[in-house]
CSV table of C-alpha atoms in Angstrom, one decimal:
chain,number,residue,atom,x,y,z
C,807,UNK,CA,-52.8,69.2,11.3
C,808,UNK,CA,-53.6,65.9,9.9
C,809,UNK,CA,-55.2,63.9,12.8
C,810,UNK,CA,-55.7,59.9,11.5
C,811,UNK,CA,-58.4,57.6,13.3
C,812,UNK,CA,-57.3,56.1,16.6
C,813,UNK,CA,-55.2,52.7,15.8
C,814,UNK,CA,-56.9,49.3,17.2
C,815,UNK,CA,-54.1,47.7,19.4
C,816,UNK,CA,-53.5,44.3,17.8
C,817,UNK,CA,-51.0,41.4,18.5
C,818,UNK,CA,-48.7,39.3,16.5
C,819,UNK,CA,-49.0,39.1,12.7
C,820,UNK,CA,-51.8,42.0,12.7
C,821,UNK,CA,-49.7,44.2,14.0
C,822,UNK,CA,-47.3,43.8,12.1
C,823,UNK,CA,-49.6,44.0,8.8
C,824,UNK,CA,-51.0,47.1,10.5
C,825,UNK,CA,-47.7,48.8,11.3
C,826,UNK,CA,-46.3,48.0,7.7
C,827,UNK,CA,-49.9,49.7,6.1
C,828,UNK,CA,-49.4,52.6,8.7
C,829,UNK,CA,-45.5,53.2,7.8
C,830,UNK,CA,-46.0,52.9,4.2
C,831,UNK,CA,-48.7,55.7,4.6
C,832,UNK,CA,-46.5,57.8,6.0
C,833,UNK,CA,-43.0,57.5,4.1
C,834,UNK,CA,-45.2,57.7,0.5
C,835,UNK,CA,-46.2,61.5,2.4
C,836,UNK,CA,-42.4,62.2,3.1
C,837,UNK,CA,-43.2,63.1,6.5
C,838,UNK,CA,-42.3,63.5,9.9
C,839,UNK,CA,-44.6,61.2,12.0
C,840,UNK,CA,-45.2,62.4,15.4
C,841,UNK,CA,-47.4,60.2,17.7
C,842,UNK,CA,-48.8,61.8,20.9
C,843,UNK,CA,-51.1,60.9,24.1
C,844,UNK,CA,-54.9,62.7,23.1
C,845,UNK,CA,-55.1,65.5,26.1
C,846,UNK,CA,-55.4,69.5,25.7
C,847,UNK,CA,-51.8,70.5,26.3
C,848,UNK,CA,-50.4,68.2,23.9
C,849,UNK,CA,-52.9,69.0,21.2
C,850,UNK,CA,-51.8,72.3,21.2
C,851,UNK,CA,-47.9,71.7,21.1
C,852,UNK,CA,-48.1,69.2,18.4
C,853,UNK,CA,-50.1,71.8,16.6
C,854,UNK,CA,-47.3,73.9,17.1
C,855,UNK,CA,-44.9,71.2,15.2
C,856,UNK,CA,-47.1,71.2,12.4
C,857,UNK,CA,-46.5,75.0,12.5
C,858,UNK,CA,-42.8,74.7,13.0
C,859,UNK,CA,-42.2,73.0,9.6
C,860,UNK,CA,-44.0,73.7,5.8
C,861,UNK,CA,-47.2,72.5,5.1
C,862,UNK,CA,-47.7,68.9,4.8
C,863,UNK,CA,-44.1,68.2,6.3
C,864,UNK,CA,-45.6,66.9,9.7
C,865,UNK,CA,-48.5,64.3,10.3
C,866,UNK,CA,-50.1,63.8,13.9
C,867,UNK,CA,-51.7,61.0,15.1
C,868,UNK,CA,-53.4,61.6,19.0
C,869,UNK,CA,-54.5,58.7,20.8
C,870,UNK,CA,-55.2,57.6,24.4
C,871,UNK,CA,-51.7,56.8,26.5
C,872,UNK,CA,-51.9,53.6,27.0
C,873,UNK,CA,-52.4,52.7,23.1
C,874,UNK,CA,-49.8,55.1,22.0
C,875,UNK,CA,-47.2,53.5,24.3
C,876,UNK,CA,-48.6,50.0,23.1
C,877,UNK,CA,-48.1,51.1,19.7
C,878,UNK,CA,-44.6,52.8,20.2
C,879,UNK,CA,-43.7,49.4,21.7
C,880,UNK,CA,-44.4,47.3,19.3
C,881,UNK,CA,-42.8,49.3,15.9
C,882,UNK,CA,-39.7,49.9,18.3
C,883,UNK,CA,-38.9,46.7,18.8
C,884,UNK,CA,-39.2,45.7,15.6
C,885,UNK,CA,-36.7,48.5,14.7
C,886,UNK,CA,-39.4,50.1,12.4
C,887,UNK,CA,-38.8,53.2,11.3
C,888,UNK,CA,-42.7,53.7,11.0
C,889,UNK,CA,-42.6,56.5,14.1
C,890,UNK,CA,-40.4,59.8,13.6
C,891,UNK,CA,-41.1,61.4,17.0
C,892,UNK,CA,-43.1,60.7,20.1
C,893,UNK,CA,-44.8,61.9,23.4
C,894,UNK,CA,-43.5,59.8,26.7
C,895,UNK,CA,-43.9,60.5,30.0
C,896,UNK,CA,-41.6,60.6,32.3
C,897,UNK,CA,-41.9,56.6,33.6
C,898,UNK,CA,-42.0,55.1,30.1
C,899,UNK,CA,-39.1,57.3,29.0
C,900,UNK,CA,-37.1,55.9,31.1
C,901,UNK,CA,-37.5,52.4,29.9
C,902,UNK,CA,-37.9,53.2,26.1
C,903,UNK,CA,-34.0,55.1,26.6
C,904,UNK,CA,-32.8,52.1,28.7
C,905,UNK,CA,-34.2,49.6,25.5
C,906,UNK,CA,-32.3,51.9,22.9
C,907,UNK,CA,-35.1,52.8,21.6
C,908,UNK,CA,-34.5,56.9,21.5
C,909,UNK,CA,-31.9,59.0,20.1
C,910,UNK,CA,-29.6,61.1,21.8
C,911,UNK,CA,-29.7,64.4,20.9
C,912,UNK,CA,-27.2,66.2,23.4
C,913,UNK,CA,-24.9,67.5,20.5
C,914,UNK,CA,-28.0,68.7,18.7
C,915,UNK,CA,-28.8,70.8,22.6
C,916,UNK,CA,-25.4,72.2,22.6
C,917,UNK,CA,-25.6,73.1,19.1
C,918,UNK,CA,-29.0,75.4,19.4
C,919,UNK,CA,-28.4,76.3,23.0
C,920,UNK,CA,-28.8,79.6,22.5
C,921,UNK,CA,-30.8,80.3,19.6
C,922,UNK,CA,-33.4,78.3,21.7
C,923,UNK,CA,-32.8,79.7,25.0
C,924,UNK,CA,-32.1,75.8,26.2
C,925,UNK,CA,-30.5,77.0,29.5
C,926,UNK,CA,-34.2,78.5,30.3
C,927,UNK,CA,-35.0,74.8,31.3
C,928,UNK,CA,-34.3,74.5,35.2
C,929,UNK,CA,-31.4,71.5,35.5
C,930,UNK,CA,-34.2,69.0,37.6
C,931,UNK,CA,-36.2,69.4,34.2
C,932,UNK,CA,-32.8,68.4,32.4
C,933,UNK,CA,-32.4,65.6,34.2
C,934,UNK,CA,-35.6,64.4,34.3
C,935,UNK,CA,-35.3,63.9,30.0
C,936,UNK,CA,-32.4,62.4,30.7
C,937,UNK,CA,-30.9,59.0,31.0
C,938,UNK,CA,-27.4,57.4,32.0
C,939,UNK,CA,-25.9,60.8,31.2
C,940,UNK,CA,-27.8,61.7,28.1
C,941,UNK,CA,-30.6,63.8,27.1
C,942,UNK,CA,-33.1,62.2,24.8
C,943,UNK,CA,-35.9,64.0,25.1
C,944,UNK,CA,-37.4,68.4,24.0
C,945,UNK,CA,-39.3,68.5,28.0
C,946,UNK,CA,-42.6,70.0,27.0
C,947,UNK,CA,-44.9,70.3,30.1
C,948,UNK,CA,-44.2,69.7,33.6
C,949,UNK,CA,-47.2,68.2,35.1
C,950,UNK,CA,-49.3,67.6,38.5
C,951,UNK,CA,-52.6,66.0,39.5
C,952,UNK,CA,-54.6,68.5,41.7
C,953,UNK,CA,-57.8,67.8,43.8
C,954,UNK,CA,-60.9,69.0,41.5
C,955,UNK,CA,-64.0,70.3,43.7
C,956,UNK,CA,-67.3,71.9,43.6
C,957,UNK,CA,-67.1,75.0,45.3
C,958,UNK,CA,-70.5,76.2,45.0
C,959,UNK,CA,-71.5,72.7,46.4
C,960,UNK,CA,-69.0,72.4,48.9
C,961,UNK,CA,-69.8,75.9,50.2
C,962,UNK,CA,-73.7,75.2,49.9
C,963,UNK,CA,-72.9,72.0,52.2
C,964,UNK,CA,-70.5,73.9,54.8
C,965,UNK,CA,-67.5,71.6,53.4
C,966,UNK,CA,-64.3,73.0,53.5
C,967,UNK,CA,-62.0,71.6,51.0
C,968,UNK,CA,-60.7,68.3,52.0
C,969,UNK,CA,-56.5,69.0,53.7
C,970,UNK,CA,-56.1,65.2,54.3
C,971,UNK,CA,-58.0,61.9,53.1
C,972,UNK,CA,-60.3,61.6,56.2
C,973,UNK,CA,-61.6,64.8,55.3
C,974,UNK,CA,-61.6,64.0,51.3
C,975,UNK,CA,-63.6,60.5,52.4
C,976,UNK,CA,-65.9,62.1,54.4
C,977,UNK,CA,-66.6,65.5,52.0
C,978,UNK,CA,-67.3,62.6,49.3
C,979,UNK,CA,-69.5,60.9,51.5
C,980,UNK,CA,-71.5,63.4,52.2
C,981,UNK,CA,-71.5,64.8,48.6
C,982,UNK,CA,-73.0,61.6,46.9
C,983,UNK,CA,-76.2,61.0,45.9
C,984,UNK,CA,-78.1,59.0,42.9
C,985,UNK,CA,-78.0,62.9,40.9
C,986,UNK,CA,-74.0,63.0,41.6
C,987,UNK,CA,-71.2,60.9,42.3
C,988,UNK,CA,-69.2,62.0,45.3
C,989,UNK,CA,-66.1,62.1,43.7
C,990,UNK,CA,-64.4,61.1,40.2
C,991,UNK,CA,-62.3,57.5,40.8
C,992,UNK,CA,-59.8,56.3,37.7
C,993,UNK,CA,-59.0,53.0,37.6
C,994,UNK,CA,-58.0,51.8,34.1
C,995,UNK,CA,-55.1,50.1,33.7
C,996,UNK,CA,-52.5,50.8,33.4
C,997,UNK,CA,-51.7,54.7,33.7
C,998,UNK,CA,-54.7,56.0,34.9
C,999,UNK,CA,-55.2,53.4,37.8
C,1000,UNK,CA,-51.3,53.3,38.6
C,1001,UNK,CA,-51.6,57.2,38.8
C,1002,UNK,CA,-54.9,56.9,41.8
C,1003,UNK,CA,-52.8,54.3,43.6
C,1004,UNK,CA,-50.1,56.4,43.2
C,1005,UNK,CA,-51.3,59.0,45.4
C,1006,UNK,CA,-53.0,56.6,48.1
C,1007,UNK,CA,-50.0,54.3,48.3
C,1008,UNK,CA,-47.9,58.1,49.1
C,1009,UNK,CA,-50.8,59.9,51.1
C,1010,UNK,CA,-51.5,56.9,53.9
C,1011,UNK,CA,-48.7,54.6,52.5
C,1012,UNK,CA,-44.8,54.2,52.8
C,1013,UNK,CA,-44.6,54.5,49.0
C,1014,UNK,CA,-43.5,51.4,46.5
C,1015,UNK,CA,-40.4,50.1,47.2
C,1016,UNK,CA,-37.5,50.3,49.8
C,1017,UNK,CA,-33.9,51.8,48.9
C,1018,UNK,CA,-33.2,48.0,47.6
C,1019,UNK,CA,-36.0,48.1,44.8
C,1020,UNK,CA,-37.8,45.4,47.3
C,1021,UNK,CA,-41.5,46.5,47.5
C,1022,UNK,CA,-42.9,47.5,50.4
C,1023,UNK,CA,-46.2,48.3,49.0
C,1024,UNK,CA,-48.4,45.3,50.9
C,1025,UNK,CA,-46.7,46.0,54.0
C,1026,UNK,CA,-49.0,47.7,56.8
C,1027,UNK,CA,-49.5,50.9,55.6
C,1028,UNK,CA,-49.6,49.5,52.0
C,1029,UNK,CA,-52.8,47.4,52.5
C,1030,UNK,CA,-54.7,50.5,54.1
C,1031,UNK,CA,-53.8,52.4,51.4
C,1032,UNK,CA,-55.5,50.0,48.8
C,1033,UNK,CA,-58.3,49.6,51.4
C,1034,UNK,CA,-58.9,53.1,51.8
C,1035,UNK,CA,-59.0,53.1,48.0
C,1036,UNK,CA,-61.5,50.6,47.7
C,1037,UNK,CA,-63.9,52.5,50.6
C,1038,UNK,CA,-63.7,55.7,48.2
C,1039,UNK,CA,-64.9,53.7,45.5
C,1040,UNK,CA,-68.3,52.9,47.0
C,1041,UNK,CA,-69.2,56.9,46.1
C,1042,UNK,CA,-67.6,56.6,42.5
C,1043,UNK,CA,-69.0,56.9,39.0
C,1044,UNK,CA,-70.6,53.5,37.8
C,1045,UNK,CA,-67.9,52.2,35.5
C,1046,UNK,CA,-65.1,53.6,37.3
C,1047,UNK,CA,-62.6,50.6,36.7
C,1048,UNK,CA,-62.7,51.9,33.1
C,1049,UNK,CA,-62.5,55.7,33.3
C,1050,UNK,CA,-59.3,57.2,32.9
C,1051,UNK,CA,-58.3,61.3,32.4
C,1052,UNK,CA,-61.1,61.6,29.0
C,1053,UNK,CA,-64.1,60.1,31.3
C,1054,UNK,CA,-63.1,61.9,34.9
C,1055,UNK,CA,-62.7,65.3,33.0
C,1056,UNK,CA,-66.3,64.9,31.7
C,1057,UNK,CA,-67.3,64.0,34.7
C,1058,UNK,CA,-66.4,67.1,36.4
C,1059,UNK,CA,-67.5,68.8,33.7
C,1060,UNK,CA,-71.0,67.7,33.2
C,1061,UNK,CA,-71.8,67.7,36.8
C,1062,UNK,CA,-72.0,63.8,37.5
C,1063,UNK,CA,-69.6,63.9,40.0
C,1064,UNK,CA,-68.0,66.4,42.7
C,1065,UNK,CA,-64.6,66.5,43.3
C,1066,UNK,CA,-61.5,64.1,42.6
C,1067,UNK,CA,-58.0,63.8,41.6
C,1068,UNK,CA,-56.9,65.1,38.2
C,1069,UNK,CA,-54.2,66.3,36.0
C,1070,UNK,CA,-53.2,70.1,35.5
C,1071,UNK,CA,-53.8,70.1,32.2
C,1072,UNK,CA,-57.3,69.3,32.5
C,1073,UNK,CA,-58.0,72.1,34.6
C,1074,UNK,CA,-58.9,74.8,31.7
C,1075,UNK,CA,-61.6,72.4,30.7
C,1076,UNK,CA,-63.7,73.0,33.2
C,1077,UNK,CA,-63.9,76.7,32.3
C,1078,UNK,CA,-64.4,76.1,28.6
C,1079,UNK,CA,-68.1,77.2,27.9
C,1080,UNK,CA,-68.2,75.0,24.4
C,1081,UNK,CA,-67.7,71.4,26.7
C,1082,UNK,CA,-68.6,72.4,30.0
C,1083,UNK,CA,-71.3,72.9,32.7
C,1084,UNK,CA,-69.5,73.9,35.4
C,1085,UNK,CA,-68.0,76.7,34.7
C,1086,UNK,CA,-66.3,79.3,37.5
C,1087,UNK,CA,-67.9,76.3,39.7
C,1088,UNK,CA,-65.1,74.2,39.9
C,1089,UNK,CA,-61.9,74.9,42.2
C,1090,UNK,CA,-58.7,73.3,43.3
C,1091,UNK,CA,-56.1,72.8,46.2
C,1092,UNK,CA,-53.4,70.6,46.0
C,1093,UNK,CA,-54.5,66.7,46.5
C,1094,UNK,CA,-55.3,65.7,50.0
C,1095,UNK,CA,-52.5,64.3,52.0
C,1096,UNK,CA,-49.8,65.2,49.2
C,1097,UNK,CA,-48.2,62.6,47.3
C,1098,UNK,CA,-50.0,63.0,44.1
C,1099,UNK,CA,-48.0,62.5,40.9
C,1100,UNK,CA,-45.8,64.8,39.6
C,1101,UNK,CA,-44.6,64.0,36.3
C,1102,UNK,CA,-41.7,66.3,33.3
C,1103,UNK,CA,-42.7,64.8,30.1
C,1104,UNK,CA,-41.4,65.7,26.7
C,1105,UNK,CA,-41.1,64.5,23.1
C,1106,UNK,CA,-38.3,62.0,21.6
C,1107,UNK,CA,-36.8,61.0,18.7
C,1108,UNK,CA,-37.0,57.2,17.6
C,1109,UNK,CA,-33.5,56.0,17.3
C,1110,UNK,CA,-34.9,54.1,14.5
C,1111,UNK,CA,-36.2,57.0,12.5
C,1112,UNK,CA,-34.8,57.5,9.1
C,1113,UNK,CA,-36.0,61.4,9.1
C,1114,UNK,CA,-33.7,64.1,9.2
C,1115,UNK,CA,-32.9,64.6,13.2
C,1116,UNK,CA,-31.3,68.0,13.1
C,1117,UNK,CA,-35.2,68.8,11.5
C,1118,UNK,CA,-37.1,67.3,14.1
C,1119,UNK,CA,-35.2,68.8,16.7
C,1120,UNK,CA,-35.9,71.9,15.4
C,1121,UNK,CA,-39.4,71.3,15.1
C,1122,UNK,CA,-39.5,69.8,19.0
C,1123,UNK,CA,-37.4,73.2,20.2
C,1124,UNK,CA,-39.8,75.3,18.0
C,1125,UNK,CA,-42.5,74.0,19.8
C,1126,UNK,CA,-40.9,74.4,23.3
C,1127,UNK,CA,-39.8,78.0,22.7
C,1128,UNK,CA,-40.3,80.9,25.4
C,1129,UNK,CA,-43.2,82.5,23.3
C,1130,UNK,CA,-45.0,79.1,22.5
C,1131,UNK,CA,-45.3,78.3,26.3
C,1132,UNK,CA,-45.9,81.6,27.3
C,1133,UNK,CA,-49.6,80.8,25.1
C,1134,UNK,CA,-49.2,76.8,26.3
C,1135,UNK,CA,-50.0,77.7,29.7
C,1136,UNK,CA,-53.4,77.9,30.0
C,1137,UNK,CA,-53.1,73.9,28.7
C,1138,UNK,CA,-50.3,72.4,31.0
C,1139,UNK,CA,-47.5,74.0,33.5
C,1140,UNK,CA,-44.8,74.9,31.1
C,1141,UNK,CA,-41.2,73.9,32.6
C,1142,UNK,CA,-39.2,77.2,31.4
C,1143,UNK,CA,-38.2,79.4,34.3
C,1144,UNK,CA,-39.0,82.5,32.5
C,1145,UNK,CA,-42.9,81.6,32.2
C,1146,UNK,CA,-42.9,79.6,35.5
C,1147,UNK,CA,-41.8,83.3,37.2
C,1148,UNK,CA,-44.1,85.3,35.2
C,1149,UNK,CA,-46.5,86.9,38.1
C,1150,UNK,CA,-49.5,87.2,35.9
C,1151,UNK,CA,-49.9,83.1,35.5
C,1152,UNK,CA,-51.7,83.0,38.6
C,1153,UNK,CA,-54.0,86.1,37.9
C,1154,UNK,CA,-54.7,84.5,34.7
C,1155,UNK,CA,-55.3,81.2,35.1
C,1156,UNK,CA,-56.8,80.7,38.4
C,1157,UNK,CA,-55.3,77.1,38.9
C,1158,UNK,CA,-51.8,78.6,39.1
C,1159,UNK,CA,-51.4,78.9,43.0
C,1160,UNK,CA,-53.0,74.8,43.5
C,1161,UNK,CA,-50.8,74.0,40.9
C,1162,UNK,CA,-47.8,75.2,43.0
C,1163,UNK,CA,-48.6,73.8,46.0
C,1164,UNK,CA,-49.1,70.3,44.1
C,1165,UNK,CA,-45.8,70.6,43.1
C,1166,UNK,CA,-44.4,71.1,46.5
C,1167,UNK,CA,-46.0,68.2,48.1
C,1168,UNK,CA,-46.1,65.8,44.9
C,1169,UNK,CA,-43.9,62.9,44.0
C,1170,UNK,CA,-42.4,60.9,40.9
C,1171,UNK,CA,-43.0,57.9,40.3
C,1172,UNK,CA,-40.2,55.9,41.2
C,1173,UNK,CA,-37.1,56.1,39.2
C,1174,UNK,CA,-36.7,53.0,37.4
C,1175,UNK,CA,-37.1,52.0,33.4
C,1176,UNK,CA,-39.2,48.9,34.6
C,1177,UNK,CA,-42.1,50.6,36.3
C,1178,UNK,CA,-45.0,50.5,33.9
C,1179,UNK,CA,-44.2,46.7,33.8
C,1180,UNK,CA,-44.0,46.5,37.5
C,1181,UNK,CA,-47.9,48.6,37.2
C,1182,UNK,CA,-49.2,46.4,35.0
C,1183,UNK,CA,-48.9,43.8,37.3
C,1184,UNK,CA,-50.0,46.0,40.5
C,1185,UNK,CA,-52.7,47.4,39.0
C,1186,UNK,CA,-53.9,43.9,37.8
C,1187,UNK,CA,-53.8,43.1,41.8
C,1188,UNK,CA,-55.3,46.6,43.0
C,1189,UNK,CA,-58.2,46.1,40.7
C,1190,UNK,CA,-58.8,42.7,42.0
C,1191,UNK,CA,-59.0,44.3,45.6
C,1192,UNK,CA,-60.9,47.1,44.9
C,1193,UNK,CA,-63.8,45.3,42.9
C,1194,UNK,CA,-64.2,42.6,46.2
C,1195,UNK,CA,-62.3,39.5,44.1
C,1196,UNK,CA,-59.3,39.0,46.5
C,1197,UNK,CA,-58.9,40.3,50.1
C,1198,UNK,CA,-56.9,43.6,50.3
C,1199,UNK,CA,-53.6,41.8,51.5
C,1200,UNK,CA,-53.7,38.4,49.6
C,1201,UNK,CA,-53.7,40.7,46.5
C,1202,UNK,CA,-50.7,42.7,47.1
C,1203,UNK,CA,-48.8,40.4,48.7
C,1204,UNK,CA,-49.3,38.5,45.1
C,1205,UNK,CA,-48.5,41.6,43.3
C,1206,UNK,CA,-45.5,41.9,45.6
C,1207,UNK,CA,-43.9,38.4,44.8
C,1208,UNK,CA,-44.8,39.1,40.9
C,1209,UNK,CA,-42.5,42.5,41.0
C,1210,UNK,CA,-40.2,41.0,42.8
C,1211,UNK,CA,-40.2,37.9,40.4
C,1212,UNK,CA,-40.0,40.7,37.2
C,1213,UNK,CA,-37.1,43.2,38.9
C,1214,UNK,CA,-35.2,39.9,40.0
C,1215,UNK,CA,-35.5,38.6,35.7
C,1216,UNK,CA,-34.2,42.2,35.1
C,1217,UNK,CA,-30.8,41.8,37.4
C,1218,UNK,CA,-32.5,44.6,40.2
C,1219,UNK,CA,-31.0,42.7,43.2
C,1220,UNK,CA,-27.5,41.0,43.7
């Protein structure tokens, strides 16, 4: 696999002298560019589309989520053709497919149906890489945040793992010390915080908007969401307005904190004797109160590529065939029926069952191709709640009238 440094987000003319370098890197290689968030699961599928083609036809670049969608953003809309293929998750798919930024690749799904077993993938997965009646993206791992805890702590104490947030507050409460935070908290903007609010505003709020796309998250139960938010953070890691998935995960793993929401495919980390200190010590339920994000994310093709499609689909379906997540499922929930119903997931990987039960009581974000804008601004607002700057209310009733500003721009309401 051929791995290139992390790319420094720039604006403006340096972006575009950076993009232009990067591009002409990779056409003078005659090769298939495939940029992807930096996270276990997707380390090891990408791997398996550097498999999936000769030597040397497939470069990877990995990099943190919120620079790989910065970077995907800015060579799309300048129609580069600097990116062949790319990981999205299930909110920003939405919006690159509604900006024409992907190809369509339904004929190409018809066409290799069966030699890839395609029907394998439940319809809800179909639909999820789909937009106004197209499929643009190969779905490569369904995923869900579960509720991380110390069991040989929790035990030690007499804690039972937390069911709902009262208990979650108070088991963190009585967990942290100067030695160890009570529980992991991340609050980077944009995904990781939007993802923690995400659960609060579902758990003890009415969710984000009403069936009019007008948000309802400052009303009542909105504001104690956020507030309850903000009490948790008193027995968080120092820093934790910068930690996202990389920093919680080590966290956990190095003991410096207890218990705390994270992703599914962080889970066989915590077992892995080469990064981590906890191992057999960690365990999982589903996250407090339900709600937690649920998310179908897969790979596209740039509608601006000048690759060979057919190719790149091939490599995508290679990577998402029955025997490649059979062996991906230690790293993320794989969203073929066939390995979803094998019974000997959960006696192999022990976070099976949580995972399950996550998936029962999760939720999407909502459904529309503007919500990582509308987080950018929320979070913004959360943040300055959480950290004291603005009163709980006053900030979400600002983040309120910005969304609503932004969806009205974008022709949401009549």
């Amino acid at each position: 696999m051929t791995i290139r440094p992390n790319v420094p987000m720039m604006k403006g003319a340096t972006a575009a002298l950076l993009l232009s370098s990067v591009a002409s890197g990779a056409l003078a290689q005659d090769a298939i560019r495939v940029i992807s968030h930096r996270q276990p699961a997707l380390e090891y599928y990408t791997q398996q589309m550097v498999e999936a083609l000769p030597e040397g036809r497939v470069n990877v670049e990995l990099m943190p989520i919120d620079k790989e969608l910065e970077l995907a953003s800015i060579t799309m809309s300048s129609e580069s053709d600097a990116i062949d293929v790319l990981y999205l998750t299930d909110s920003s798919f939405k919006r690159f497919a509604a900006n024409g930024w992907l190809e369509p690749i339904d004929d190409l799904w018809e066409k290799y149906s069966d030699e890839y077993d395609l029907d394998d993938f439940p319809q809800s997965v179909i639909d999820a890489v789909s937009y106004d009646g197209s499929i643009y993206a190969m779905p490569i791992l369904t995923n869900t945040e579960l509720f991380f805890y110390r069991k040989d702590l929790l035990d030690e104490a007499g804690i039972e793992p937390p069911e709902t947030m009262d208990d979650y507050m108070a088991a963190a409460s009585e967990m942290d010390s100067a030695r160890r935070a009570g529980t992991i908290m991340s609050l980077k903007p944009v995904d990781a915080a939007l993802n923690e609010a995400h659960w609060y505003m579902n758990a003890i709020g009415d969710g984000w908007f009403d069936e009019d796309w007008k948000p309802i998250f400052n009303n009542e139960a909105g504001v104690a969401a956020i507030t309850r938010l903000k009490e948790m953070s008193e027995y968080a890691p120092r820093g934790f307005t910068a930690h996202a998935n990389d920093e919680s995960t080590i966290n956990l793993q190095q003991g410096l904190a207890t218990m705390g929401l994270q992703w599914f495919t962080r889970a066989a980390a915590m077992d892995n004797p080469e990064q981590s200190r906890v191992v057999d010590q960690i365990d999982w339920v589903a996250p407090p109160g339900g709600g937690a994000r649920v998310a179908n994310d897969g790979f596209a093709i740039s509608a601006f590529s000048s690759g060979d499609r057919e190719e790149m689909f091939k490599m995508m379906a290679e990577a998402a065939s029955k025997e490649s997540m059979q062996e991906g499922a230690k790293y993320a929930m794989p969203p073929r029926l066939s390995v979803l119903e094998n019974a000997e997931l959960a006696e192999q990987f022990r976070w099976y069952p949580a995972a399950r039960a996550a998936l029962e009581s999760g939720k999407a974000f909502p459904a529309m191709p503007d919500f990582n804008d509308v987080g950018e601004i929320v979070t913004r607002h959360i943040l300055r709640a959480v950290t004291g700057e603005a009163e709980v209310k006053e900030a979400l009733d600002q983040a309120a009238a910005e969304t609503e500003e932004l969806l009205a721009g974008r022709g949401y309401y009549d």
